[in-house]
Short mmCIF file of C-alpha atoms in Angstrom, two decimals:
data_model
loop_
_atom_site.label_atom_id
_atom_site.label_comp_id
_atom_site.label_asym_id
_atom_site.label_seq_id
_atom_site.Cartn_x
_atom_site.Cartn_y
_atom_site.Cartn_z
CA UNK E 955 3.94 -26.51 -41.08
CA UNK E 956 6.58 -28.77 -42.77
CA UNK E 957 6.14 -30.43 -45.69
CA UNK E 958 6.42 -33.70 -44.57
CA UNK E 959 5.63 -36.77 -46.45
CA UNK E 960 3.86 -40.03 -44.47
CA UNK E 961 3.43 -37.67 -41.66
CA UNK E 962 2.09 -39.53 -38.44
CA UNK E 963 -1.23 -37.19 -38.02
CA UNK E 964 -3.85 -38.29 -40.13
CA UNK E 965 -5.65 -35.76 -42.04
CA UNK E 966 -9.35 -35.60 -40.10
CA UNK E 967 -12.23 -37.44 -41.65
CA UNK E 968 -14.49 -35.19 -43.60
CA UNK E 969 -18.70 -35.52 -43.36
CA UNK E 970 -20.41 -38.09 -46.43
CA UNK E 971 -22.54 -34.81 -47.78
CA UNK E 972 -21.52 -32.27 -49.32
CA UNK E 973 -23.11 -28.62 -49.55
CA UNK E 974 -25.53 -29.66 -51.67
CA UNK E 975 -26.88 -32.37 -49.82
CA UNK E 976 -25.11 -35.26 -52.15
CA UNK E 977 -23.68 -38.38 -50.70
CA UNK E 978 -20.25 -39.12 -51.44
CA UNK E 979 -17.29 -41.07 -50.11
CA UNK E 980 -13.89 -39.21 -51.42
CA UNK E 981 -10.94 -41.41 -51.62
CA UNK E 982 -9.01 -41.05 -48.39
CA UNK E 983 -5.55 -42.12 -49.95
CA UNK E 984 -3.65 -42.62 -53.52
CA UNK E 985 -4.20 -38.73 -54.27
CA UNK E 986 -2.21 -35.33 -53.64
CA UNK E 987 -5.14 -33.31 -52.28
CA UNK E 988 -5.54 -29.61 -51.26
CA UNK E 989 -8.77 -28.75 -49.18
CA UNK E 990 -9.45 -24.69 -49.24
CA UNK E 991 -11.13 -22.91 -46.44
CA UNK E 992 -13.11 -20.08 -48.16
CA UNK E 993 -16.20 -17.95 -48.77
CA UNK E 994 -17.50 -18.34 -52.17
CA UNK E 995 -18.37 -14.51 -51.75
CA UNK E 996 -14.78 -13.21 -50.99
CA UNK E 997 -13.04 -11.79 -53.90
CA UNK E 998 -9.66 -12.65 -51.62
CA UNK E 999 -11.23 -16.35 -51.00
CA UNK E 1000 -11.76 -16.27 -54.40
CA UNK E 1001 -8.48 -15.61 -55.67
CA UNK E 1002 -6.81 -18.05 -53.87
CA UNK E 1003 -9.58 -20.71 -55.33
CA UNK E 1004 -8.59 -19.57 -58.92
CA UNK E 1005 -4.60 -20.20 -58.17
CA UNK E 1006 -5.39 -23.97 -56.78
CA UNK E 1007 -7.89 -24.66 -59.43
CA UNK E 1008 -4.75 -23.86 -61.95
CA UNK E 1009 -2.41 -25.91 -59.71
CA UNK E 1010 -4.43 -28.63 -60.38
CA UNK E 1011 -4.43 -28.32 -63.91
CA UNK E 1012 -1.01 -28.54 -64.11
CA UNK E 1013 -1.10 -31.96 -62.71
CA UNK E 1014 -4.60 -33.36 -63.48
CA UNK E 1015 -3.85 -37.28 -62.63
CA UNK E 1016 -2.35 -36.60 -58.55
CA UNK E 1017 -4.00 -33.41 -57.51
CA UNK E 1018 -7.45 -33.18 -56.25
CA UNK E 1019 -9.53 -30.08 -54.37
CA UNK E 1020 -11.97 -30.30 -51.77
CA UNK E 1021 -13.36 -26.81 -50.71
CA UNK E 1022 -14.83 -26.19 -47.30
CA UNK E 1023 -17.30 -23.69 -47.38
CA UNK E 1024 -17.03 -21.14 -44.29
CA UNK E 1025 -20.35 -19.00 -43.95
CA UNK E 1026 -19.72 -15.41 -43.05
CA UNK E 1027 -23.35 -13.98 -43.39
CA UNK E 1028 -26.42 -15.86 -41.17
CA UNK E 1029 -28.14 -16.52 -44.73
CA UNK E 1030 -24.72 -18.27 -45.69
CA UNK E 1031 -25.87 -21.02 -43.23
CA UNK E 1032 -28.51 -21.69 -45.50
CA UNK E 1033 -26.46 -23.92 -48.05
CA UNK E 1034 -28.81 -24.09 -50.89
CA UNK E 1035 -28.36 -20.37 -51.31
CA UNK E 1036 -24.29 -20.61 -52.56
CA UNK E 1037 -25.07 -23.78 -54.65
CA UNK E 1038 -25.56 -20.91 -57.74
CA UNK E 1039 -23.28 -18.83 -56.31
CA UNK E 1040 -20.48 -21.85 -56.94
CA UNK E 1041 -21.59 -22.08 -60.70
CA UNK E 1042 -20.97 -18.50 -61.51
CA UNK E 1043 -17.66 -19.06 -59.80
CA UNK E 1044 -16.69 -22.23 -61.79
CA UNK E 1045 -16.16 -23.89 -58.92
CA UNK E 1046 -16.20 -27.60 -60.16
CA UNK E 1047 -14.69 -29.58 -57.16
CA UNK E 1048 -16.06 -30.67 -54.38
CA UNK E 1049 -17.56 -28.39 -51.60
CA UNK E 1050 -18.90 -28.95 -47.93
CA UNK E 1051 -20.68 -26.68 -45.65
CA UNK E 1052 -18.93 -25.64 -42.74
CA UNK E 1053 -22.21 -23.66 -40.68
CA UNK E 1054 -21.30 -25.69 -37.66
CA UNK E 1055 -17.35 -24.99 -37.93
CA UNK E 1056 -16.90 -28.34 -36.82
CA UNK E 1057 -14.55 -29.10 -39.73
CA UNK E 1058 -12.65 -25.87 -39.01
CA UNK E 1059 -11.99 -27.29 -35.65
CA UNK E 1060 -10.79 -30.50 -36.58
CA UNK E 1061 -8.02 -29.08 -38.64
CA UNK E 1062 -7.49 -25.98 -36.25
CA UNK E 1063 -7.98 -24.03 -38.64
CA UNK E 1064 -8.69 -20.22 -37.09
CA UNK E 1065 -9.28 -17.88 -40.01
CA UNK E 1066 -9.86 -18.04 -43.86
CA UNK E 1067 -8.82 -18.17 -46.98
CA UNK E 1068 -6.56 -21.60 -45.69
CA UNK E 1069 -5.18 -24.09 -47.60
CA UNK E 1070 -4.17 -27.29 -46.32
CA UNK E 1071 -2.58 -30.16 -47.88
CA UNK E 1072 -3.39 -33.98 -47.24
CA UNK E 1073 -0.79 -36.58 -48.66
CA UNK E 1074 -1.77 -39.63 -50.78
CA UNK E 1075 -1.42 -41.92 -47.31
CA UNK E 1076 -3.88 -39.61 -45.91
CA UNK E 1077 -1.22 -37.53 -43.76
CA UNK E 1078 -1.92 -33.73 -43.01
CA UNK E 1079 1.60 -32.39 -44.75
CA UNK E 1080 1.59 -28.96 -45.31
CA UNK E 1081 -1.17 -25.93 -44.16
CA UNK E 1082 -1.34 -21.61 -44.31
CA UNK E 1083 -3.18 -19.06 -43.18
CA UNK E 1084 -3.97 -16.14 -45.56
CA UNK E 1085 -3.73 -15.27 -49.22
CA UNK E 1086 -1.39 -17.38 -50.95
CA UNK E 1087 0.12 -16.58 -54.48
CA UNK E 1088 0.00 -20.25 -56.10
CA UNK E 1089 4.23 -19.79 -56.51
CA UNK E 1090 4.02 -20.67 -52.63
CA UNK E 1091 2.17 -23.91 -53.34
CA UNK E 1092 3.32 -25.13 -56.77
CA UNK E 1093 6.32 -26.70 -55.02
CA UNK E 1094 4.80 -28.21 -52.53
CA UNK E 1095 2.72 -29.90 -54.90
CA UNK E 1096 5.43 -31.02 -57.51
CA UNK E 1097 7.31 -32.65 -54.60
CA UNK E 1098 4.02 -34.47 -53.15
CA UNK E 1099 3.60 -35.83 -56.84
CA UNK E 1100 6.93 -36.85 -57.64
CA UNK E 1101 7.35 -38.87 -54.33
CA UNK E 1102 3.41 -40.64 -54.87
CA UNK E 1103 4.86 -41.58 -57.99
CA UNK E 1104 8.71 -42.94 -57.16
CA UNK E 1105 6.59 -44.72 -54.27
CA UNK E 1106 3.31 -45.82 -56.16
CA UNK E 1107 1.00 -44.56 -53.77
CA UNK E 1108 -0.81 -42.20 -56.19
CA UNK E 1109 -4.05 -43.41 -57.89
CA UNK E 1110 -4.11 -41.45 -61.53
CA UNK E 1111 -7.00 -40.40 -62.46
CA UNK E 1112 -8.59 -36.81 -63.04
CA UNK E 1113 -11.21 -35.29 -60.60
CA UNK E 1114 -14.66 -35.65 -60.92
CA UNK E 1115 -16.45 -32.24 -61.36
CA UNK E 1116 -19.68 -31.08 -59.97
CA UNK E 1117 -22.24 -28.92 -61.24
CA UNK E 1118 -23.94 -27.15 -58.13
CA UNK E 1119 -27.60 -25.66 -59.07
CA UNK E 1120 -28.76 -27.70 -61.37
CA UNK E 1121 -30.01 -24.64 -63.29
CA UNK E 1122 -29.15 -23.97 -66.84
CA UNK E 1123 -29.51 -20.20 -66.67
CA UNK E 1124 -28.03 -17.71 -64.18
CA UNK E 1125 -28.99 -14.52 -64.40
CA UNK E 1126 -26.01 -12.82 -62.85
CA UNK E 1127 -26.76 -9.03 -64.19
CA UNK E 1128 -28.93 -7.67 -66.18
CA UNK E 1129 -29.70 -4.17 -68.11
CA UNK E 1130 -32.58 -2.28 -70.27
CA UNK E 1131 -31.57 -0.42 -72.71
CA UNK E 1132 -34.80 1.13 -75.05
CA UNK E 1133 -36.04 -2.38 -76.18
CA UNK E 1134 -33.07 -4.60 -74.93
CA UNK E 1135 -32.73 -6.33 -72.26
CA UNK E 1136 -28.85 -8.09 -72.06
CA UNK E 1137 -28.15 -10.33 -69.04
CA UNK E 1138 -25.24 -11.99 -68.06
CA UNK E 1139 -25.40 -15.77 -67.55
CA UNK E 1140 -22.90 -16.50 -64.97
CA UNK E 1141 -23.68 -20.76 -65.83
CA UNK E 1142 -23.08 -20.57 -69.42
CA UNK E 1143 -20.34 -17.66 -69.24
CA UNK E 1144 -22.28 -15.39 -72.28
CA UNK E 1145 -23.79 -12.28 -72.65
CA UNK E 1146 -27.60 -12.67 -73.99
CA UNK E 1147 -28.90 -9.45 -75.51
CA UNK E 1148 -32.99 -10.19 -76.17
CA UNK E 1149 -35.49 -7.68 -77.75
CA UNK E 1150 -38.54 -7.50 -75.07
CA UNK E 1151 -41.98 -7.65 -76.36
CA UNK E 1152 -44.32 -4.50 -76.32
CA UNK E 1153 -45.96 -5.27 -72.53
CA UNK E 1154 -42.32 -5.73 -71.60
CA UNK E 1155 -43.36 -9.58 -69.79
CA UNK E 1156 -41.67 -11.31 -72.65
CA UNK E 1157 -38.37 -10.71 -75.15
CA UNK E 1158 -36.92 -12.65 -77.70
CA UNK E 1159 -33.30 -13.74 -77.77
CA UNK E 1160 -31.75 -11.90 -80.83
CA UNK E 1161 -27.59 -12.59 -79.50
CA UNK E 1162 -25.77 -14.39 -77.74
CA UNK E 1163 -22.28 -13.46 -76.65
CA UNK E 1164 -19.85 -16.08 -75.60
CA UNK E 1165 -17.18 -15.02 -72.84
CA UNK E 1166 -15.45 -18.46 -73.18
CA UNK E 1167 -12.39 -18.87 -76.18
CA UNK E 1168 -10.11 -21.77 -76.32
CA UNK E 1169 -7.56 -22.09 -73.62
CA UNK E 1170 -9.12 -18.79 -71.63
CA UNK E 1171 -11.23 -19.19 -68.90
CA UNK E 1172 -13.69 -16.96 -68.63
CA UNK E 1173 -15.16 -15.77 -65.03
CA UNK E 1174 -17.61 -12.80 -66.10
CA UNK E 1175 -19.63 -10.50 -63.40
CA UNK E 1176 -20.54 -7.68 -64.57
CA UNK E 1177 -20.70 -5.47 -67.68
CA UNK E 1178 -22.18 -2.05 -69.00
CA UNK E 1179 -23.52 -1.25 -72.13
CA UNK E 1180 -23.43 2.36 -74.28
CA UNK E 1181 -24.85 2.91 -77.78
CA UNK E 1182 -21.82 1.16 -79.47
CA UNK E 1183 -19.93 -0.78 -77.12
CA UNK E 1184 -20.34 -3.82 -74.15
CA UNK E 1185 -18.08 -3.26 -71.25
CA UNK E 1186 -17.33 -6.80 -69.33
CA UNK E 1187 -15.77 -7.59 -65.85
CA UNK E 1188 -14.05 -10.76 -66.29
CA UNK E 1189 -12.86 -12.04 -62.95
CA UNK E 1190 -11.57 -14.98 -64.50
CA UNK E 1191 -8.63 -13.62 -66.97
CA UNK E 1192 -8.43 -10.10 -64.21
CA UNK E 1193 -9.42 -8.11 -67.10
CA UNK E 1194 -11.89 -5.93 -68.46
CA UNK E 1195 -13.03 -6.61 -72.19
CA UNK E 1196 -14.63 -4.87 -74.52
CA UNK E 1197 -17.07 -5.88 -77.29
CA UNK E 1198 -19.06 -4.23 -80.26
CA UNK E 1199 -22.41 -4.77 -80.28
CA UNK E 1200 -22.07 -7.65 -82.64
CA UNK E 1201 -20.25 -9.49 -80.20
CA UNK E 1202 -16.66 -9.18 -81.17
CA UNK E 1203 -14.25 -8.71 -78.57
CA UNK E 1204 -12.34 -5.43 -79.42
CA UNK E 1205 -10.05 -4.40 -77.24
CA UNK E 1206 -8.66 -5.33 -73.48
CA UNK E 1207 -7.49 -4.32 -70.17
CA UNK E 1208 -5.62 -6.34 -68.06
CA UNK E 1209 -5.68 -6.27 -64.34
CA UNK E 1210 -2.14 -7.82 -63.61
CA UNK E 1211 1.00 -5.59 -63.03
CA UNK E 1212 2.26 -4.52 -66.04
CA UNK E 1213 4.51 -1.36 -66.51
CA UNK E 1214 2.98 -0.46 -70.22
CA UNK E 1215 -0.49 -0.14 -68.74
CA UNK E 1216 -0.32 0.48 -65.21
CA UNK E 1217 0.64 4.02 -63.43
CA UNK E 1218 1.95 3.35 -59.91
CA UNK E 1219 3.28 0.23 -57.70
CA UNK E 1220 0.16 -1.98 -58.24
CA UNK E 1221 -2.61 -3.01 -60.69
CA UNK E 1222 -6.43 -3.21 -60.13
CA UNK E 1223 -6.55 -7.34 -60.22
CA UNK E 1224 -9.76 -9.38 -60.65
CA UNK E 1225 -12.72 -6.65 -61.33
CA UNK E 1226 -16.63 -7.22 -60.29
CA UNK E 1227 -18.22 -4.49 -62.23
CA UNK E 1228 -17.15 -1.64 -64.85
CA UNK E 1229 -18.76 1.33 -66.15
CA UNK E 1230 -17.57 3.96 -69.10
CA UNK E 1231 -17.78 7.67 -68.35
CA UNK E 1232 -16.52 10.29 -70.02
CA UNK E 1233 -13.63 8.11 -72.03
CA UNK E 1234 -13.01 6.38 -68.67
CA UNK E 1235 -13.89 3.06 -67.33
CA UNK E 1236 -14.22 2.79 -63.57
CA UNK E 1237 -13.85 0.00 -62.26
CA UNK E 1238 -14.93 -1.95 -58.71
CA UNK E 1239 -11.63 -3.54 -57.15
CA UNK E 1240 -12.79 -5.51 -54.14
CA UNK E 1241 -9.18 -7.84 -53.83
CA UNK E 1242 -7.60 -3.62 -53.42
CA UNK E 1243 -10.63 -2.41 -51.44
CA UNK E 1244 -10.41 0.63 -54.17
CA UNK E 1245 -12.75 2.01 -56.72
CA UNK E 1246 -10.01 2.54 -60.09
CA UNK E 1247 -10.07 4.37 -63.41
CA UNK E 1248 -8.35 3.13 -66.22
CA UNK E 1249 -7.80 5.78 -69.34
CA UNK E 1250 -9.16 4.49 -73.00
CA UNK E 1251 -6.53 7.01 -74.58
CA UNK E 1252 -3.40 5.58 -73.31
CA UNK E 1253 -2.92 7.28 -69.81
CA UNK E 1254 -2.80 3.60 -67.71
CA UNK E 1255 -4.77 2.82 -64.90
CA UNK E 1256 -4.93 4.38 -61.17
CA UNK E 1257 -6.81 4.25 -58.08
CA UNK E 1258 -9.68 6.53 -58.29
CA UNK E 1259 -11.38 6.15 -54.40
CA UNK E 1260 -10.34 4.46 -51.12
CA UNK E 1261 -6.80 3.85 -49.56
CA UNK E 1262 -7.19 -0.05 -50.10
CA UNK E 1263 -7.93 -0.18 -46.15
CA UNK E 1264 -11.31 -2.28 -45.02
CA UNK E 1265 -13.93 -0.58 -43.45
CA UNK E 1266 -16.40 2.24 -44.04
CA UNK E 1267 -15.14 5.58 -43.46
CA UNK E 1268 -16.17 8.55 -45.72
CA UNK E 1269 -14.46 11.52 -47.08
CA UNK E 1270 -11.92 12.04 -49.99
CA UNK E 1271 -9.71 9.40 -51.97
CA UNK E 1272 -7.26 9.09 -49.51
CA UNK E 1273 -9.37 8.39 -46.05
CA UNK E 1274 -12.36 6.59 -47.56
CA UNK E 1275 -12.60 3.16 -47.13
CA UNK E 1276 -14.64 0.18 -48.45
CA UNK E 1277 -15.65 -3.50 -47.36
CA UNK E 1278 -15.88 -4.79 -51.10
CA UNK E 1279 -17.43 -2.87 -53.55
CA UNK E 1280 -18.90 -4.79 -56.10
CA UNK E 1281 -21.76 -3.07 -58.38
CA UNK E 1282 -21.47 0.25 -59.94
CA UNK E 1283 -24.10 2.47 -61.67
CA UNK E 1284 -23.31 5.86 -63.49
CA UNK E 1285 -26.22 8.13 -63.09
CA UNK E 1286 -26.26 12.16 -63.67
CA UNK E 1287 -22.99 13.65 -61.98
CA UNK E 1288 -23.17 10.38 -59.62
CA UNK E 1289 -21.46 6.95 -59.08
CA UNK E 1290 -23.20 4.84 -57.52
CA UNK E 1291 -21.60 1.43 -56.07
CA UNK E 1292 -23.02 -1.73 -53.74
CA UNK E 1293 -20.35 -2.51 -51.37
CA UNK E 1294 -21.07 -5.43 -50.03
CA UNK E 1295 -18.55 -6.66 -47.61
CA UNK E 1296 -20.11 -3.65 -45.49
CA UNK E 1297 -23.78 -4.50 -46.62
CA UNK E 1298 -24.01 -0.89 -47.61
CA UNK E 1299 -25.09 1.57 -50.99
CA UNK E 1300 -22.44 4.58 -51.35
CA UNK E 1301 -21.66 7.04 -53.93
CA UNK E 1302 -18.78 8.80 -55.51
CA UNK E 1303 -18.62 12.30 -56.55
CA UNK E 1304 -16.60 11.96 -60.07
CA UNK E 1305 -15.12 15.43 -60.03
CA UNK E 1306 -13.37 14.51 -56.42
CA UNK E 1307 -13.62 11.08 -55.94
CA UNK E 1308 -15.22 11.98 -52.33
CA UNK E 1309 -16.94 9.44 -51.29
CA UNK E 1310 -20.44 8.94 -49.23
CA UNK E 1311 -22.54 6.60 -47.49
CA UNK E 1312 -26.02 6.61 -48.17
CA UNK E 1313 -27.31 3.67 -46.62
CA UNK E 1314 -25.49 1.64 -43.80
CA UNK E 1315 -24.73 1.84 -40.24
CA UNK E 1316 -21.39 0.57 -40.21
CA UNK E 1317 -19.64 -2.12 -41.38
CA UNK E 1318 -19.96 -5.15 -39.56
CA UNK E 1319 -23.95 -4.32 -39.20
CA UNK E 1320 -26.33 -5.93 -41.52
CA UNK E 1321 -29.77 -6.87 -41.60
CA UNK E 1322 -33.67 -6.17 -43.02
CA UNK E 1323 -35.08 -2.57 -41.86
CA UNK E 1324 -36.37 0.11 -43.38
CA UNK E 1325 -36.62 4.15 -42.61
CA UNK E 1326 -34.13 6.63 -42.62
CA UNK E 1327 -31.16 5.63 -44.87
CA UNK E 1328 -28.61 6.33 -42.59
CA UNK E 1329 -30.64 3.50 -40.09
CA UNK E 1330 -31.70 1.31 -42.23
CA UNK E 1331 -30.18 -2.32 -42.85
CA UNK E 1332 -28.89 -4.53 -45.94
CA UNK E 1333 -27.67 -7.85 -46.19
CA UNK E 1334 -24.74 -7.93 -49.19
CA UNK E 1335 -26.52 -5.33 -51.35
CA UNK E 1336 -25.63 -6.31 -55.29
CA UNK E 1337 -26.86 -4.69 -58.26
CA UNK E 1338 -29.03 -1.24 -58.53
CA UNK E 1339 -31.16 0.85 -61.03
CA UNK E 1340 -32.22 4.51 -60.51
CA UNK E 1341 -36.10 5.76 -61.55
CA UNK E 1342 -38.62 8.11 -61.03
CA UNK E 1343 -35.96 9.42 -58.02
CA UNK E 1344 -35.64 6.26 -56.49
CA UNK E 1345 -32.13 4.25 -55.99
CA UNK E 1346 -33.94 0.34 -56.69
CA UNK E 1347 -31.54 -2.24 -55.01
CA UNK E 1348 -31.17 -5.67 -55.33
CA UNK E 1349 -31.14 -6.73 -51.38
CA UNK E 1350 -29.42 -10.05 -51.62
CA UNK E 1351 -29.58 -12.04 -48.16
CA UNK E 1352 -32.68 -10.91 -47.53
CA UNK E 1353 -34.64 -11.81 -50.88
CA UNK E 1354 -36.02 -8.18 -51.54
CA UNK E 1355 -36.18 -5.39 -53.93
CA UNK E 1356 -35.29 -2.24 -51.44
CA UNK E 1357 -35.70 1.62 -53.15
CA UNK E 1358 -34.25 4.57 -51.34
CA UNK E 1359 -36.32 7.46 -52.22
CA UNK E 1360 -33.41 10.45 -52.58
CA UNK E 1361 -35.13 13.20 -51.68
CA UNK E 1362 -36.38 12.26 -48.64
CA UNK E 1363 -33.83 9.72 -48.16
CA UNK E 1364 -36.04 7.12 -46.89
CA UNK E 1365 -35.78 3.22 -47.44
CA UNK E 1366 -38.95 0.94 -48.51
CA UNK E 1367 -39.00 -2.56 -49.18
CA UNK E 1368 -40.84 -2.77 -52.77
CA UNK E 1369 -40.58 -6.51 -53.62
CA UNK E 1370 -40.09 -9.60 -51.72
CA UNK E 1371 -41.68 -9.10 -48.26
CA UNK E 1372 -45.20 -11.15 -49.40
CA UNK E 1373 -45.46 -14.94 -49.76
CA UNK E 1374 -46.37 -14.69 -53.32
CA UNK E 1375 -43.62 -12.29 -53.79
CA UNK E 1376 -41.04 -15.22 -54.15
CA UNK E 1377 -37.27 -14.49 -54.43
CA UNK E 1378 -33.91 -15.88 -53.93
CA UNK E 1379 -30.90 -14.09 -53.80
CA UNK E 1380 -31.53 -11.58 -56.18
CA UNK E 1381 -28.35 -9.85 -57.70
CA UNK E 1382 -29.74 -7.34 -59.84
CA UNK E 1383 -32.54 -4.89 -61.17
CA UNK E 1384 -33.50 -2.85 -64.02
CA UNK E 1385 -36.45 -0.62 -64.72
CA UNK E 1386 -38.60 0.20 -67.78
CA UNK E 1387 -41.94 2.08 -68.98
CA UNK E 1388 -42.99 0.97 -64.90
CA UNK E 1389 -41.99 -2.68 -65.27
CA UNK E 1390 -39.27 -3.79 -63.19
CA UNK E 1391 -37.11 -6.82 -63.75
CA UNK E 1392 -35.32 -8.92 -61.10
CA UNK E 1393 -32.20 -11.29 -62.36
CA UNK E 1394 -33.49 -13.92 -59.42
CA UNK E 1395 -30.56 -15.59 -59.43
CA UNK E 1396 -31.24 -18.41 -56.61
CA UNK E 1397 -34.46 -19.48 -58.81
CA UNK E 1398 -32.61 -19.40 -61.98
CA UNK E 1399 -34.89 -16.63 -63.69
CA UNK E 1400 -35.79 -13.58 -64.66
CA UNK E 1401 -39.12 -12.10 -62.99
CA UNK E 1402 -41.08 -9.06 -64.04
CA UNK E 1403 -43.22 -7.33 -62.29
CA UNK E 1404 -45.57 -3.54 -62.21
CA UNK E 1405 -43.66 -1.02 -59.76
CA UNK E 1406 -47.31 -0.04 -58.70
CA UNK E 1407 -48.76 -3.43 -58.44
CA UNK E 1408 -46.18 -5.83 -57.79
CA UNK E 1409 -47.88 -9.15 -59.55
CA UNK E 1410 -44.81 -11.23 -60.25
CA UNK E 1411 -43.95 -13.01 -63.21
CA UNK E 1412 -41.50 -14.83 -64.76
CA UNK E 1413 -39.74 -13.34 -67.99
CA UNK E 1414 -40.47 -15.78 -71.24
CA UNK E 1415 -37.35 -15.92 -73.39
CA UNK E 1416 -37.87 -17.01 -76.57
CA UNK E 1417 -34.38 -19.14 -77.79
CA UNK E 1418 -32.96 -19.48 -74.85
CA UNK E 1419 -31.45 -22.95 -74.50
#
């Protein structure tokens, strides 16, 4: 499309409630805004969000977002579920459920990420398909605001933001480590590292880590701990930082291109998870489809697993493919990851970097069943925890604790399938002395419950605020 200022096709009206069920009547004129087509769980979607949402920074008194929310999964339809899901994001603009694609329709708009720009006399000006660097749209931008101005049709003013869950804790991930339990609060963007009681059903919060500095903004989603150091994805900055284990940052690795730290033609971006082996960190690429390892003595970063095509497909470095991996877990000779754009659990052999699925069917099949691993179904698998020989995994969309027993390779459903068994989007789980612990991140809470039992309850911190 042409940029065209005071087009003749009005921009289409948008509904009065957004995704959370709030009432609200945007201005239709006086400002330069940008509505995004995404999926808040689509590390592409994702990166396009981040690029606008710095756009817009740039020029805080013309530019607004509106984000249209495009479900890929059937429990995506359910709109309460992403509300946390924006939070850990930082997605502070505006957002409206698209289930029904009826607002996809209206602005013929056929896949996603898209980005579409509306003029401050409400004219549809500019639109693309795809991944966009935010070079492509600065300009557009600059000219929409210099004209609003010369013309006085722009309103000044800076964008409201929204808070989406209401919840002042997001467990995000979480870890045991002897007495410690750390979890990662995707709301408040900090590491809390708590001491758990002797039944292991409460802990006391003894640090707390922010990710947040001045002028840095902070996206964190997942991290690793060893016996002196806290590894942390940080989606936000495309880096992966390292602290001590009283919480000062030490050292960096940065995901964008950069010929000092960075052997071959690309670098490993925006990072969901990280994990240190042997002097190593590997790391879970979803925007490259790839699985990297980046040296802590100097030797630069490469990729480690997959070609960077989508799919599923087994075998060594260069055939495997992934959907979007996401979690990792070191265990043994084993790494483990969740890739969840192909709702499946895989592993890595670190000597080879062969990799193999152990549960999932392909990958556009998802669902709830259990049995043989190679039948049974996920829905966006997240984090996972290995005990007693079973792989514990945090089954997302369906609200369930799943455990894959690996001898027998068999699938159970552990938590999640009773009425009193209560969760919501869980996105990770750890194990200790028999007590497992959910990061329930829908409910806002951390649940414990016996691995033999099952009676649920809900973690007391002490100090958290």
């Amino acid at each position: 499309m042409v940029t065209i200022y005071g087009g003749a096709v009005p921009a289409p009206d948008l509904p009065d409630r957004l995704v959370d069920g709030t009432s609200i009547r945007l201005p239709g004129v006086g400002r330069v805004t940008v509505l995004v087509f995404f999926n808040a769980m689509s590390d592409d979607d994702l990166s396009v969000v981040d690029g606008l949402m710095r756009l817009r920074e740039e020029d805080r008194d013309a530019i607004d977002l509106i984000g249209i929310h495009c479900p890929r999964f059937p429990a995506e339809k359910e709109s309460r579920r992403i509300l946390s899901i924006l939070d850990c994001a930082g997605i502070d603009f505006p957002v409206y459920d698209d289930s029904r694609k009826t607002i996809r329709k209206a602005y013929l708009i056929n896949r996603w990420p898209s980005t579409v720009v509306v003029d401050p006399t409400g004219a549809l000006t500019w639109a693309r398909e795809g991944i966009l660097p935010p070079e492509l749209v600065r300009p557009v931008l600059k000219s929409m605001g210099r004209t609003a101005r010369a013309t006085g049709d722009l309103r000044p003013g800076a964008q409201q933001r929204f808070v989406w869950s209401g919840r002042s804790f997001l467990p995000l991930r979480l870890a045991v480590e002897g007495d410690t339990l750390a979890v990662l609060d995707g709301r408040e963007k900090r590491l809390l590292l708590a001491q758990l009681d002797f039944d292991g059903r409460s802990a006391v919060l003894k640090r707390s880590i922010p990710m947040d500095r001045p002028g840095f903004r902070s996206c964190p989603t997942g991290f690793s701990l060893d016996s002196e150091k806290i590894y942390v994805a940080d989606r936000g900055s495309e880096s992966v930082r390292i602290f001590d284990r009283n919480g000062r940052e030490v050292a960096s690795y940065s995901g964008k291109s950069s010929k000092t730290n960075l052997v071959g033609p690309r670098s490993f971006g925006a990072v969901r998870d990280v994990v240190c082996r042997d002097d190593m960190l590997y790391l879970a690429s979803p925007g490259t489809r790839q699985i990297w390892v980046q040296s802590m003595s100097g030797g630069g970063a490469r990729p480690f697993a997959g070609n960077g095509g989508g799919g599923m497909d087994d075998g060594p470095p260069l055939t495997a493919t992934m959907g979007q991996p996401e979690v990792l877990l070191s265990y043994g000779n084993l790494l483990f990851f969740s890739d969840s754009g192909s709702s499946s659990i895989r592993c890595i052999d670190p000597s080879t970097g062969k990799v193999t699925t152990l549960i999932g069917e392909g990958p556009s099949l998802y669902g709830c069943r259990d049995g043989i691993a190679s039948k049974a179904l996920l829905q966006r698998p997240l984090g996972m925890c290995l005990s007693g020989g079973s792989l514990y995994i945090a089954d997302s969309y369906n609200d369930r604790i799943r455990a894959l027993d690996v001898r027998s390779m068999e699938v159970s459903t552990v938590y999640g399938d009773r009425r009193w068994q209560r969760l919501f989007s869980p996105s990770d789980v750890a194990i200790r002395d028999g007590t497992v612990y959910v990061a329930d991140l829908g409910n806002g809470r951390v649940v414990a419950f016996d691995e033999r039992r099952g009676e649920p309850e809900v973690l007391r911190i002490s100090g958290l605020s």
